[in-house]
């Protein structure tokens, strides 16, 4: 919280950690606070790694000054799966971002992100959640999971949700 309120949040960040612990969710929330509006935040790379056209499009959007809010933000999900031209296009923006822009890369593995990209980001490492935190997140999402599912999820609220969903599907049969 102090990073956000003190305007010390870096313009380029890398959120790394296990799948399902909330890295992308936190990235979107932080950028919404920093930019003053969720409308000023774009997410790419969620369904498939960001391609060159995705990166070019979001970079073009990023370089147009915001008409509302305090800035613009981009979340690049699955940044550890980006390769080639798309990574190079993003690298140029990471080297010289607009003064009002924030870019957060989200990845499972810090070392799978290209070193040239990783070196331009402040790294925030996320760990596995406690069972209590997983239960809290599930409760907030309206998901009821048996304790064995929470244990099996091994600190991943996302995994617990998927397991709970598959249990419900099997129970319906």
PDB file of C-alpha atoms in Angstrom:
ATOM      1  CA  UNK A   1       0.000   0.000   0.000  1.00  0.00           C
ATOM      2  CA  UNK A   2       2.805   2.441   0.812  1.00  0.00           C
ATOM      3  CA  UNK A   3       4.324   1.864  -2.637  1.00  0.00           C
ATOM      4  CA  UNK A   4       1.076   2.948  -4.262  1.00  0.00           C
ATOM      5  CA  UNK A   5       0.343   5.952  -2.066  1.00  0.00           C
ATOM      6  CA  UNK A   6       3.901   7.285  -2.108  1.00  0.00           C
ATOM      7  CA  UNK A   7       4.100   7.317  -5.915  1.00  0.00           C
ATOM      8  CA  UNK A   8       7.107   5.038  -5.618  1.00  0.00           C
ATOM      9  CA  UNK A   9       5.588   2.210  -7.613  1.00  0.00           C
ATOM     10  CA  UNK A  10       7.933   1.315 -10.479  1.00  0.00           C
ATOM     11  CA  UNK A  11       6.814   1.921 -14.052  1.00  0.00           C
ATOM     12  CA  UNK A  12       7.855  -1.644 -14.980  1.00  0.00           C
ATOM     13  CA  UNK A  13       7.224  -4.582 -12.659  1.00  0.00           C
ATOM     14  CA  UNK A  14       7.343  -8.351 -12.787  1.00  0.00           C
ATOM     15  CA  UNK A  15       4.947 -10.311 -10.559  1.00  0.00           C
ATOM     16  CA  UNK A  16       6.139 -13.928 -10.279  1.00  0.00           C
ATOM     17  CA  UNK A  17       4.887 -16.916  -8.372  1.00  0.00           C
ATOM     18  CA  UNK A  18       2.780 -20.051  -8.473  1.00  0.00           C
ATOM     19  CA  UNK A  19      -0.361 -20.209 -10.566  1.00  0.00           C
ATOM     20  CA  UNK A  20      -3.604 -19.286  -8.857  1.00  0.00           C
ATOM     21  CA  UNK A  21      -2.259 -17.055  -6.068  1.00  0.00           C
ATOM     22  CA  UNK A  22      -3.696 -13.786  -7.394  1.00  0.00           C
ATOM     23  CA  UNK A  23      -0.810 -12.154  -9.265  1.00  0.00           C
ATOM     24  CA  UNK A  24      -2.930 -10.923 -12.182  1.00  0.00           C
ATOM     25  CA  UNK A  25      -5.797  -9.866  -9.915  1.00  0.00           C
ATOM     26  CA  UNK A  26      -3.454  -7.806  -7.753  1.00  0.00           C
ATOM     27  CA  UNK A  27      -1.754  -6.328 -10.835  1.00  0.00           C
ATOM     28  CA  UNK A  28      -5.098  -5.133 -12.206  1.00  0.00           C
ATOM     29  CA  UNK A  29      -6.157  -3.712  -8.830  1.00  0.00           C
ATOM     30  CA  UNK A  30      -2.848  -1.907  -8.273  1.00  0.00           C
ATOM     31  CA  UNK A  31      -2.887  -0.406 -11.767  1.00  0.00           C
ATOM     32  CA  UNK A  32      -6.515   0.661 -11.334  1.00  0.00           C
ATOM     33  CA  UNK A  33      -5.486   2.554  -8.199  1.00  0.00           C
ATOM     34  CA  UNK A  34      -2.379   4.054  -9.804  1.00  0.00           C
ATOM     35  CA  UNK A  35      -4.157   5.167 -12.977  1.00  0.00           C
ATOM     36  CA  UNK A  36      -7.285   6.356 -11.223  1.00  0.00           C
ATOM     37  CA  UNK A  37      -9.618   4.150 -13.253  1.00  0.00           C
ATOM     38  CA  UNK A  38     -10.058   0.497 -14.223  1.00  0.00           C
ATOM     39  CA  UNK A  39     -10.904   1.839 -17.689  1.00  0.00           C
ATOM     40  CA  UNK A  40      -7.249   2.896 -18.020  1.00  0.00           C
ATOM     41  CA  UNK A  41      -5.948  -0.658 -17.554  1.00  0.00           C
ATOM     42  CA  UNK A  42      -5.563  -3.209 -20.351  1.00  0.00           C
ATOM     43  CA  UNK A  43      -4.762  -6.907 -19.911  1.00  0.00           C
ATOM     44  CA  UNK A  44      -3.215  -9.055 -22.606  1.00  0.00           C
ATOM     45  CA  UNK A  45      -1.816 -12.557 -22.837  1.00  0.00           C
ATOM     46  CA  UNK A  46      -4.466 -14.236 -20.691  1.00  0.00           C
ATOM     47  CA  UNK A  47      -5.827 -16.827 -23.117  1.00  0.00           C
ATOM     48  CA  UNK A  48      -2.618 -17.194 -25.126  1.00  0.00           C
ATOM     49  CA  UNK A  49       0.818 -15.559 -24.934  1.00  0.00           C
ATOM     50  CA  UNK A  50       0.805 -12.003 -26.257  1.00  0.00           C
ATOM     51  CA  UNK A  51       1.726 -11.875 -29.925  1.00  0.00           C
ATOM     52  CA  UNK A  52       3.361  -9.084 -31.866  1.00  0.00           C
ATOM     53  CA  UNK A  53       0.016  -7.599 -32.956  1.00  0.00           C
ATOM     54  CA  UNK A  54      -1.257  -7.628 -29.349  1.00  0.00           C
ATOM     55  CA  UNK A  55       1.865  -5.846 -28.115  1.00  0.00           C
ATOM     56  CA  UNK A  56       1.858  -3.279 -30.917  1.00  0.00           C
ATOM     57  CA  UNK A  57      -1.808  -2.499 -30.300  1.00  0.00           C
ATOM     58  CA  UNK A  58      -1.426  -2.048 -26.544  1.00  0.00           C
ATOM     59  CA  UNK A  59       1.780  -0.015 -26.944  1.00  0.00           C
ATOM     60  CA  UNK A  60       0.010   2.308 -29.376  1.00  0.00           C
ATOM     61  CA  UNK A  61      -2.817   2.710 -26.846  1.00  0.00           C
ATOM     62  CA  UNK A  62      -0.314   3.240 -24.020  1.00  0.00           C
ATOM     63  CA  UNK A  63       1.454   6.073 -25.855  1.00  0.00           C
ATOM     64  CA  UNK A  64      -1.746   8.112 -26.283  1.00  0.00           C
ATOM     65  CA  UNK A  65      -2.162  10.361 -23.274  1.00  0.00           C
ATOM     66  CA  UNK A  66      -5.016   9.434 -20.947  1.00  0.00           C
ATOM     67  CA  UNK A  67      -8.121  11.576 -21.254  1.00  0.00           C
ATOM     68  CA  UNK A  68      -9.281  10.644 -17.747  1.00  0.00           C
ATOM     69  CA  UNK A  69      -7.478   9.487 -14.635  1.00  0.00           C
ATOM     70  CA  UNK A  70      -3.810   9.823 -13.748  1.00  0.00           C
ATOM     71  CA  UNK A  71      -2.235   7.411 -16.187  1.00  0.00           C
ATOM     72  CA  UNK A  72      -2.476   4.142 -18.084  1.00  0.00           C
ATOM     73  CA  UNK A  73      -1.505   0.615 -17.177  1.00  0.00           C
ATOM     74  CA  UNK A  74      -0.892  -2.649 -18.979  1.00  0.00           C
ATOM     75  CA  UNK A  75      -0.858  -6.126 -17.472  1.00  0.00           C
ATOM     76  CA  UNK A  76       0.928  -8.733 -19.584  1.00  0.00           C
ATOM     77  CA  UNK A  77      -0.188 -12.138 -18.347  1.00  0.00           C
ATOM     78  CA  UNK A  78       1.918 -15.225 -19.070  1.00  0.00           C
ATOM     79  CA  UNK A  79       4.929 -13.028 -19.814  1.00  0.00           C
ATOM     80  CA  UNK A  80       7.177 -16.048 -19.342  1.00  0.00           C
ATOM     81  CA  UNK A  81       5.630 -17.572 -22.492  1.00  0.00           C
ATOM     82  CA  UNK A  82       6.201 -14.521 -24.727  1.00  0.00           C
ATOM     83  CA  UNK A  83       8.863 -14.920 -27.372  1.00  0.00           C
ATOM     84  CA  UNK A  84      10.541 -13.313 -30.342  1.00  0.00           C
ATOM     85  CA  UNK A  85       9.101 -10.199 -31.921  1.00  0.00           C
ATOM     86  CA  UNK A  86       6.475  -9.603 -29.232  1.00  0.00           C
ATOM     87  CA  UNK A  87       9.103  -9.621 -26.475  1.00  0.00           C
ATOM     88  CA  UNK A  88      11.310  -7.262 -28.497  1.00  0.00           C
ATOM     89  CA  UNK A  89       8.419  -4.859 -29.108  1.00  0.00           C
ATOM     90  CA  UNK A  90       7.620  -4.836 -25.398  1.00  0.00           C
ATOM     91  CA  UNK A  91      11.291  -4.371 -24.482  1.00  0.00           C
ATOM     92  CA  UNK A  92      11.470  -1.089 -26.383  1.00  0.00           C
ATOM     93  CA  UNK A  93       8.510   0.240 -24.358  1.00  0.00           C
ATOM     94  CA  UNK A  94      10.001  -1.009 -21.082  1.00  0.00           C
ATOM     95  CA  UNK A  95      13.198   0.902 -21.908  1.00  0.00           C
ATOM     96  CA  UNK A  96      11.389   4.187 -22.596  1.00  0.00           C
ATOM     97  CA  UNK A  97       7.835   4.145 -21.217  1.00  0.00           C
ATOM     98  CA  UNK A  98       5.627   7.237 -21.215  1.00  0.00           C
ATOM     99  CA  UNK A  99       5.898   9.061 -17.868  1.00  0.00           C
ATOM    100  CA  UNK A 100       2.252   8.276 -17.015  1.00  0.00           C
ATOM    101  CA  UNK A 101       2.444   4.552 -17.851  1.00  0.00           C
ATOM    102  CA  UNK A 102       2.784   1.397 -15.765  1.00  0.00           C
ATOM    103  CA  UNK A 103       3.500  -2.073 -17.096  1.00  0.00           C
ATOM    104  CA  UNK A 104       3.172  -5.195 -14.960  1.00  0.00           C
ATOM    105  CA  UNK A 105       4.336  -8.512 -16.342  1.00  0.00           C
ATOM    106  CA  UNK A 106       2.832 -11.606 -14.725  1.00  0.00           C
ATOM    107  CA  UNK A 107       4.687 -14.928 -14.838  1.00  0.00           C
ATOM    108  CA  UNK A 108       5.017 -18.239 -13.056  1.00  0.00           C
ATOM    109  CA  UNK A 109       8.801 -18.383 -13.489  1.00  0.00           C
ATOM    110  CA  UNK A 110      11.088 -15.396 -13.101  1.00  0.00           C
ATOM    111  CA  UNK A 111      13.876 -17.117 -15.021  1.00  0.00           C
ATOM    112  CA  UNK A 112      11.633 -18.003 -17.973  1.00  0.00           C
ATOM    113  CA  UNK A 113      11.201 -14.277 -18.688  1.00  0.00           C
ATOM    114  CA  UNK A 114      13.840 -13.035 -21.094  1.00  0.00           C
ATOM    115  CA  UNK A 115      16.773 -11.578 -19.115  1.00  0.00           C
ATOM    116  CA  UNK A 116      16.683  -8.296 -21.069  1.00  0.00           C
ATOM    117  CA  UNK A 117      13.039  -7.821 -20.071  1.00  0.00           C
ATOM    118  CA  UNK A 118      13.504  -9.035 -16.496  1.00  0.00           C
ATOM    119  CA  UNK A 119      16.392  -6.604 -15.947  1.00  0.00           C
ATOM    120  CA  UNK A 120      14.117  -3.630 -16.651  1.00  0.00           C
ATOM    121  CA  UNK A 121      11.510  -4.632 -14.080  1.00  0.00           C
ATOM    122  CA  UNK A 122      11.244  -4.548 -10.329  1.00  0.00           C
ATOM    123  CA  UNK A 123      10.471  -8.104  -9.277  1.00  0.00           C
ATOM    124  CA  UNK A 124       7.694  -8.869  -6.792  1.00  0.00           C
ATOM    125  CA  UNK A 125       7.662 -12.524  -5.695  1.00  0.00           C
ATOM    126  CA  UNK A 126       4.385 -14.161  -4.666  1.00  0.00           C
ATOM    127  CA  UNK A 127       4.265 -17.300  -2.551  1.00  0.00           C
ATOM    128  CA  UNK A 128       1.669 -19.955  -1.975  1.00  0.00           C
ATOM    129  CA  UNK A 129      -1.339 -18.921   0.103  1.00  0.00           C
ATOM    130  CA  UNK A 130      -2.187 -20.395   3.482  1.00  0.00           C
ATOM    131  CA  UNK A 131      -5.194 -22.726   3.634  1.00  0.00           C
ATOM    132  CA  UNK A 132      -7.006 -20.021   5.623  1.00  0.00           C
ATOM    133  CA  UNK A 133      -6.385 -17.483   2.847  1.00  0.00           C
ATOM    134  CA  UNK A 134      -7.538 -19.948   0.193  1.00  0.00           C
ATOM    135  CA  UNK A 135     -10.738 -20.592   2.177  1.00  0.00           C
ATOM    136  CA  UNK A 136     -11.310 -16.841   2.564  1.00  0.00           C
ATOM    137  CA  UNK A 137     -10.901 -16.227  -1.186  1.00  0.00           C
ATOM    138  CA  UNK A 138     -13.220 -19.123  -2.017  1.00  0.00           C
ATOM    139  CA  UNK A 139     -15.819 -17.804   0.422  1.00  0.00           C
ATOM    140  CA  UNK A 140     -15.639 -14.313  -1.133  1.00  0.00           C
ATOM    141  CA  UNK A 141     -16.105 -15.905  -4.569  1.00  0.00           C
ATOM    142  CA  UNK A 142     -19.107 -17.898  -3.338  1.00  0.00           C
ATOM    143  CA  UNK A 143     -17.344 -21.239  -3.744  1.00  0.00           C
ATOM    144  CA  UNK A 144     -17.804 -23.894  -1.089  1.00  0.00           C
ATOM    145  CA  UNK A 145     -14.907 -26.333  -1.082  1.00  0.00           C
ATOM    146  CA  UNK A 146     -14.377 -29.287   1.244  1.00  0.00           C
ATOM    147  CA  UNK A 147     -11.233 -29.072   3.401  1.00  0.00           C
ATOM    148  CA  UNK A 148      -9.541 -31.856   1.408  1.00  0.00           C
ATOM    149  CA  UNK A 149      -9.868 -29.758  -1.771  1.00  0.00           C
ATOM    150  CA  UNK A 150      -8.255 -26.783  -0.027  1.00  0.00           C
ATOM    151  CA  UNK A 151      -5.359 -29.026   1.083  1.00  0.00           C
ATOM    152  CA  UNK A 152      -5.046 -30.573  -2.372  1.00  0.00           C
ATOM    153  CA  UNK A 153      -4.863 -27.096  -3.960  1.00  0.00           C
ATOM    154  CA  UNK A 154      -1.525 -26.548  -2.188  1.00  0.00           C
ATOM    155  CA  UNK A 155      -1.860 -22.812  -1.593  1.00  0.00           C
ATOM    156  CA  UNK A 156      -3.535 -21.953  -4.907  1.00  0.00           C
ATOM    157  CA  UNK A 157      -7.008 -20.412  -4.727  1.00  0.00           C
ATOM    158  CA  UNK A 158      -7.299 -20.796  -8.498  1.00  0.00           C
ATOM    159  CA  UNK A 159      -6.604 -24.519  -8.273  1.00  0.00           C
ATOM    160  CA  UNK A 160      -9.098 -24.883  -5.415  1.00  0.00           C
ATOM    161  CA  UNK A 161     -11.749 -23.183  -7.571  1.00  0.00           C
ATOM    162  CA  UNK A 162     -11.015 -25.475 -10.513  1.00  0.00           C
ATOM    163  CA  UNK A 163     -11.079 -28.556  -8.281  1.00  0.00           C
ATOM    164  CA  UNK A 164     -14.334 -27.423  -6.663  1.00  0.00           C
ATOM    165  CA  UNK A 165     -15.844 -26.856 -10.103  1.00  0.00           C
ATOM    166  CA  UNK A 166     -14.831 -30.300 -11.301  1.00  0.00           C
ATOM    167  CA  UNK A 167     -16.259 -31.842  -8.130  1.00  0.00           C
ATOM    168  CA  UNK A 168     -19.561 -30.090  -8.715  1.00  0.00           C
ATOM    169  CA  UNK A 169     -19.632 -31.317 -12.320  1.00  0.00           C
ATOM    170  CA  UNK A 170     -19.007 -34.888 -11.198  1.00  0.00           C
ATOM    171  CA  UNK A 171     -21.624 -34.628  -8.419  1.00  0.00           C
ATOM    172  CA  UNK A 172     -24.248 -33.590 -10.991  1.00  0.00           C
ATOM    173  CA  UNK A 173     -23.777 -36.789 -13.009  1.00  0.00           C
TER     174      UNK A 173
END
